[in-house]
Amino acid sequence: FQVKFVGEASDDYGGPYREFFSQIIEELQGLKTKEEGDQDVSCVLPLLLPSPNQRKGVGENQQHFVLNPGTVRSFSGSAPLYVEMYNFLGQVIGIALRSRVHLALAFPSILWKVMVSSPLEWDDLSNFDDSVCAILKGLLRLVTNQDDSVSQTATDILNELGWETRLSDGSVAQLRIDHDTGDKQVAGNFAVFKDVVQYAILVVQCRLTESEPAMRALREGLLSVVPAAVLPLLTWSELEVTVCGREEIDVELLKSNTEYDDDVSPEDEHIKWMWEILDEWGHEHRRAFL
């Protein structure tokens, strides 16, 4: 069409260069074909997993992928190799960032926050596993009621949960219980309340750090390409937009930032058709076009 969008990468970073990065992300986030008898969906490569929200179809963020906590467990003989792979992925993100190539990475907020050293919060867990947050909220609501029967229900649920939590890869992690209760006379509703609060804190801490070695390797890989002083200047959401681009493509904004060669006019029929088609397309098709 002999049309160029303002800010588009130069020829040095043209089609083949961009396609290289696109293929890497497609392989990382590509899902296996679910066969009969499979209990869950998984990625073709082991580095990422569909988030619990994606697998269960719950929560507001169902498109995300998380780092696989099973790849970097200390008892896994291949753990050092996977750490190197996560480090390389961080380098790929850094190279794309410096060459202004957008990556279609569907990461939850926790990973972007780790990269900019931002504190993690409850909402970051809900961002990739809303189910476990719903359970914890329900428990905490129960123990705020002073009714003895309700407290007993909370105790029964806590005993059934067994002071453990399920990680994103389906494995079960035992929680470290603080047995130092202080006042040995503490009993009744307050004791139940204390147990539930401790359980909720331990679950959130465990889930937010379930892939800590992998997240650390990812960040170190990024910092080997991007100066460490740069990342703290960005919020986690700004880094996400810088790396991935905006999910929504504003056609009118695109029009206002479009340059035409001398022999092409915005009034040409084929140019009008292009804009009409872009107007009809959804944001996913528009991103693919760009």
Short mmCIF file of C-alpha atoms in Angstrom, two decimals:
data_model
loop_
_atom_site.label_atom_id
_atom_site.label_comp_id
_atom_site.label_asym_id
_atom_site.label_seq_id
_atom_site.Cartn_x
_atom_site.Cartn_y
_atom_site.Cartn_z
CA PHE A 1 0.00 0.00 0.00
CA GLN A 2 3.08 2.23 0.30
CA VAL A 3 1.86 3.34 3.70
CA LYS A 4 4.07 3.73 6.74
CA PHE A 5 2.91 4.22 10.33
CA VAL A 6 4.86 6.84 12.27
CA GLY A 7 7.14 5.19 14.84
CA GLU A 8 7.36 1.94 12.88
CA ALA A 9 10.73 0.20 13.25
CA SER A 10 13.37 0.75 10.60
CA ASP A 11 14.28 -1.79 7.95
CA ASP A 12 16.99 -3.15 10.27
CA TYR A 13 14.20 -4.40 12.51
CA GLY A 14 11.73 -5.33 9.81
CA GLY A 15 9.56 -8.34 9.06
CA PRO A 16 12.00 -11.26 9.53
CA TYR A 17 13.40 -9.72 12.74
CA ARG A 18 9.94 -9.22 14.22
CA GLU A 19 8.84 -12.66 13.08
CA PHE A 20 11.73 -14.22 15.00
CA PHE A 21 10.40 -12.79 18.28
CA SER A 22 6.80 -13.66 17.38
CA GLN A 23 7.73 -17.30 16.84
CA ILE A 24 9.53 -17.48 20.19
CA ILE A 25 6.45 -16.22 22.04
CA GLU A 26 4.11 -18.47 20.05
CA GLU A 27 6.19 -21.49 21.01
CA LEU A 28 6.33 -20.46 24.66
CA GLN A 29 2.59 -19.86 24.94
CA GLY A 30 1.47 -22.52 22.47
CA LEU A 31 -0.94 -25.04 24.01
CA LYS A 32 -0.86 -28.77 23.51
CA THR A 33 -3.86 -30.33 21.82
CA LYS A 34 -5.95 -31.78 24.60
CA GLU A 35 -6.40 -35.51 24.07
CA GLU A 36 -8.97 -37.84 25.56
CA GLY A 37 -8.18 -38.54 29.18
CA ASP A 38 -6.15 -35.36 29.74
CA GLN A 39 -7.17 -33.64 32.95
CA ASP A 40 -5.73 -30.25 32.09
CA VAL A 41 -4.26 -28.12 29.34
CA SER A 42 -0.55 -27.39 29.19
CA CYS A 43 1.99 -25.59 27.02
CA VAL A 44 4.09 -27.30 24.38
CA LEU A 45 7.26 -26.08 26.15
CA PRO A 46 7.60 -26.56 29.93
CA LEU A 47 8.71 -23.02 30.84
CA LEU A 48 5.20 -21.55 31.08
CA LEU A 49 1.84 -22.83 32.22
CA PRO A 50 -1.68 -21.55 31.55
CA SER A 51 -2.60 -19.68 34.72
CA PRO A 52 -5.15 -21.29 37.08
CA ASN A 53 -7.59 -18.58 36.01
CA GLN A 54 -7.14 -19.60 32.37
CA ARG A 55 -7.50 -23.32 33.06
CA LYS A 56 -10.57 -22.91 35.27
CA GLY A 57 -12.16 -20.10 33.28
CA VAL A 58 -12.55 -17.85 36.34
CA GLY A 59 -11.54 -14.31 37.21
CA GLU A 60 -11.09 -11.26 35.04
CA ASN A 61 -7.67 -12.22 33.68
CA GLN A 62 -8.01 -15.56 31.92
CA GLN A 63 -5.46 -15.04 29.15
CA HIS A 64 -2.32 -15.14 31.28
CA PHE A 65 0.53 -17.63 31.54
CA VAL A 66 2.69 -18.14 34.64
CA LEU A 67 6.20 -19.51 35.13
CA ASN A 68 6.15 -23.24 35.80
CA PRO A 69 7.15 -23.75 39.47
CA GLY A 70 7.99 -27.40 38.82
CA THR A 71 10.92 -26.63 36.52
CA VAL A 72 13.15 -25.04 39.15
CA ARG A 73 12.50 -27.10 42.27
CA SER A 74 15.72 -27.93 44.08
CA PHE A 75 15.16 -31.68 43.77
CA SER A 76 14.84 -31.48 39.99
CA GLY A 77 18.12 -32.51 38.32
CA SER A 78 17.41 -30.28 35.32
CA ALA A 79 16.66 -27.21 37.46
CA PRO A 80 19.95 -25.40 36.54
CA LEU A 81 19.18 -25.85 32.84
CA TYR A 82 15.72 -24.33 33.26
CA VAL A 83 17.19 -21.43 35.23
CA GLU A 84 19.43 -20.72 32.21
CA MET A 85 16.38 -20.88 29.94
CA TYR A 86 14.48 -18.36 32.06
CA ASN A 87 17.58 -16.18 32.04
CA PHE A 88 17.64 -16.36 28.23
CA LEU A 89 13.94 -15.47 28.09
CA GLY A 90 14.74 -12.36 30.14
CA GLN A 91 17.45 -11.48 27.63
CA VAL A 92 14.98 -11.91 24.75
CA ILE A 93 12.59 -9.50 26.49
CA GLY A 94 15.44 -7.03 26.98
CA ILE A 95 16.54 -7.23 23.33
CA ALA A 96 12.96 -6.70 22.14
CA LEU A 97 12.61 -3.78 24.54
CA ARG A 98 15.76 -2.09 23.25
CA SER A 99 14.88 -2.67 19.59
CA ARG A 100 11.26 -1.58 20.12
CA VAL A 101 9.73 -4.86 19.00
CA HIS A 102 6.52 -5.69 20.82
CA LEU A 103 6.06 -9.16 22.28
CA ALA A 104 2.64 -10.76 22.71
CA LEU A 105 3.52 -11.94 26.23
CA ALA A 106 0.48 -12.69 28.37
CA PHE A 107 2.08 -12.35 31.81
CA PRO A 108 0.15 -11.53 35.00
CA SER A 109 1.05 -8.49 37.08
CA ILE A 110 3.33 -10.49 39.42
CA LEU A 111 6.01 -10.99 36.74
CA TRP A 112 6.07 -7.36 35.61
CA LYS A 113 6.27 -6.24 39.25
CA VAL A 114 9.23 -8.53 39.91
CA MET A 115 11.06 -7.02 36.93
CA VAL A 116 10.70 -3.47 38.30
CA SER A 117 11.18 -4.55 41.95
CA SER A 118 7.68 -3.47 42.93
CA PRO A 119 6.09 -4.95 46.11
CA LEU A 120 3.69 -7.84 45.56
CA GLU A 121 0.12 -7.71 46.89
CA TRP A 122 -3.03 -9.78 47.33
CA ASP A 123 -4.36 -8.56 43.99
CA ASP A 124 -1.35 -10.07 42.22
CA LEU A 125 -2.41 -13.53 43.40
CA SER A 126 -6.01 -12.89 42.35
CA ASN A 127 -4.64 -11.77 38.98
CA PHE A 128 -3.60 -15.34 38.14
CA ASP A 129 -5.48 -17.55 40.67
CA ASP A 130 -8.80 -16.08 41.68
CA SER A 131 -10.10 -19.39 43.07
CA VAL A 132 -7.67 -19.59 45.97
CA CYS A 133 -8.38 -15.94 46.83
CA ALA A 134 -12.11 -16.70 46.92
CA ILE A 135 -11.47 -19.56 49.38
CA LEU A 136 -9.35 -17.37 51.64
CA LYS A 137 -11.88 -14.54 51.56
CA GLY A 138 -14.63 -16.99 52.52
CA LEU A 139 -12.59 -18.29 55.47
CA LEU A 140 -11.77 -14.80 56.69
CA ARG A 141 -15.45 -13.80 56.49
CA LEU A 142 -16.39 -16.82 58.60
CA VAL A 143 -14.03 -16.03 61.46
CA THR A 144 -15.11 -12.40 61.70
CA ASN A 145 -18.45 -13.75 62.96
CA GLN A 146 -18.43 -14.37 66.73
CA ASP A 147 -20.83 -17.31 66.50
CA ASP A 148 -19.25 -20.49 67.93
CA SER A 149 -20.84 -22.75 65.31
CA VAL A 150 -19.44 -20.62 62.49
CA SER A 151 -15.98 -20.73 64.08
CA GLN A 152 -16.25 -24.50 64.28
CA THR A 153 -17.09 -24.57 60.56
CA ALA A 154 -13.97 -22.52 59.84
CA THR A 155 -11.91 -24.93 61.94
CA ASP A 156 -13.30 -27.92 60.05
CA ILE A 157 -12.51 -26.29 56.69
CA LEU A 158 -9.00 -25.43 57.87
CA ASN A 159 -8.41 -29.01 59.01
CA GLU A 160 -9.66 -30.30 55.66
CA LEU A 161 -7.29 -27.96 53.82
CA GLY A 162 -4.52 -29.49 55.92
CA TRP A 163 -2.18 -26.49 56.10
CA GLU A 164 -1.15 -26.94 52.49
CA THR A 165 -1.83 -25.23 49.18
CA ARG A 166 -1.85 -26.28 45.55
CA LEU A 167 0.63 -24.56 43.24
CA SER A 168 0.06 -23.51 39.63
CA ASP A 169 1.49 -26.80 38.31
CA GLY A 170 -0.94 -28.84 40.42
CA SER A 171 1.61 -29.94 43.01
CA VAL A 172 0.92 -29.54 46.72
CA ALA A 173 3.14 -27.43 48.99
CA GLN A 174 3.19 -27.84 52.76
CA LEU A 175 2.99 -24.56 54.65
CA ARG A 176 5.36 -23.70 57.48
CA ILE A 177 3.24 -23.30 60.59
CA ASP A 178 4.32 -20.98 63.39
CA HIS A 179 3.80 -23.12 66.47
CA ASP A 180 4.82 -20.34 68.85
CA THR A 181 1.35 -19.18 69.87
CA GLY A 182 2.62 -17.02 72.72
CA ASP A 183 -0.24 -17.04 75.22
CA LYS A 184 -1.05 -20.69 75.91
CA GLN A 185 -4.46 -19.69 77.30
CA VAL A 186 -5.65 -18.38 73.94
CA ALA A 187 -8.72 -20.38 72.94
CA GLY A 188 -12.13 -20.17 71.39
CA ASN A 189 -13.00 -17.85 68.54
CA PHE A 190 -9.80 -15.84 68.79
CA ALA A 191 -7.66 -18.96 68.39
CA VAL A 192 -9.60 -19.92 65.26
CA PHE A 193 -9.29 -16.39 63.93
CA LYS A 194 -5.53 -16.45 64.49
CA ASP A 195 -5.16 -19.82 62.71
CA VAL A 196 -7.18 -18.69 59.70
CA VAL A 197 -5.27 -15.41 59.37
CA GLN A 198 -1.96 -17.26 59.63
CA TYR A 199 -3.10 -19.78 57.03
CA ALA A 200 -4.19 -17.01 54.63
CA ILE A 201 -0.85 -15.19 55.01
CA LEU A 202 1.15 -18.37 54.43
CA VAL A 203 -0.87 -19.30 51.33
CA VAL A 204 -0.43 -15.85 49.78
CA GLN A 205 3.30 -15.82 50.55
CA CYS A 206 3.76 -19.34 49.15
CA ARG A 207 1.83 -18.70 45.94
CA LEU A 208 3.48 -15.36 45.21
CA THR A 209 6.93 -16.95 45.55
CA GLU A 210 6.15 -20.38 44.06
CA SER A 211 8.45 -19.69 41.09
CA GLU A 212 10.93 -17.37 42.80
CA PRO A 213 14.14 -18.91 41.29
CA ALA A 214 12.61 -18.67 37.81
CA MET A 215 11.45 -15.09 38.34
CA ARG A 216 14.88 -14.13 39.65
CA ALA A 217 16.57 -15.70 36.61
CA LEU A 218 14.14 -13.92 34.28
CA ARG A 219 14.92 -10.55 35.85
CA GLU A 220 18.68 -11.17 35.81
CA GLY A 221 18.47 -11.98 32.11
CA LEU A 222 16.60 -8.74 31.47
CA LEU A 223 19.15 -6.74 33.48
CA SER A 224 22.00 -8.19 31.43
CA VAL A 225 20.56 -6.29 28.44
CA VAL A 226 18.74 -3.31 29.99
CA PRO A 227 20.56 -1.08 32.53
CA ALA A 228 19.35 -1.76 36.07
CA ALA A 229 18.82 1.96 36.70
CA VAL A 230 16.18 2.15 33.95
CA LEU A 231 13.59 -0.33 35.21
CA PRO A 232 12.77 1.39 38.54
CA LEU A 233 11.81 4.47 36.52
CA LEU A 234 8.82 2.53 35.18
CA THR A 235 5.76 1.21 36.92
CA TRP A 236 4.96 -2.43 36.26
CA SER A 237 2.08 -1.48 33.96
CA GLU A 238 4.29 0.93 32.00
CA LEU A 239 6.85 -1.83 31.50
CA GLU A 240 4.11 -4.18 30.29
CA VAL A 241 2.88 -1.65 27.74
CA THR A 242 6.45 -0.88 26.63
CA VAL A 243 7.24 -4.56 26.06
CA CYS A 244 3.87 -5.78 24.79
CA GLY A 245 2.23 -2.70 23.32
CA ARG A 246 -1.37 -1.76 23.98
CA GLU A 247 -4.03 -4.43 23.70
CA GLU A 248 -6.50 -2.03 22.12
CA ILE A 249 -5.68 -0.44 18.78
CA ASP A 250 -7.31 2.96 18.22
CA VAL A 251 -7.90 3.22 14.46
CA GLU A 252 -8.45 6.99 14.58
CA LEU A 253 -5.15 7.43 16.43
CA LEU A 254 -3.48 5.19 13.85
CA LYS A 255 -4.90 7.34 11.04
CA SER A 256 -3.50 10.51 12.58
CA ASN A 257 -0.03 8.90 12.76
CA THR A 258 0.09 7.57 9.22
CA GLU A 259 2.32 8.87 6.45
CA TYR A 260 1.60 8.38 2.72
CA ASP A 261 4.07 8.39 -0.15
CA ASP A 262 3.77 11.15 -2.75
CA ASP A 263 1.88 8.91 -5.17
CA VAL A 264 -0.62 7.72 -2.53
CA SER A 265 -3.57 9.67 -1.19
CA PRO A 266 -5.85 9.02 1.80
CA GLU A 267 -8.68 9.39 -0.69
CA ASP A 268 -7.50 6.45 -2.83
CA GLU A 269 -10.07 3.68 -2.94
CA HIS A 270 -7.76 0.94 -1.69
CA ILE A 271 -6.66 3.14 1.24
CA LYS A 272 -10.29 3.71 2.22
CA TRP A 273 -10.88 -0.04 2.05
CA MET A 274 -7.92 -0.63 4.35
CA TRP A 275 -9.31 1.68 7.03
CA GLU A 276 -12.81 0.23 6.67
CA ILE A 277 -11.45 -3.26 7.19
CA LEU A 278 -9.44 -2.16 10.23
CA ASP A 279 -12.60 -0.57 11.66
CA GLU A 280 -14.47 -3.86 11.26
CA TRP A 281 -11.73 -6.00 12.77
CA GLY A 282 -11.36 -6.71 16.47
CA HIS A 283 -8.27 -5.66 18.41
CA GLU A 284 -6.58 -9.06 17.99
CA HIS A 285 -6.75 -8.83 14.18
CA ARG A 286 -5.56 -5.22 14.28
CA ARG A 287 -2.52 -6.21 16.37
CA ALA A 288 -1.73 -9.04 13.96
CA PHE A 289 -1.94 -6.61 11.03
CA LEU A 290 0.46 -4.16 12.67
#
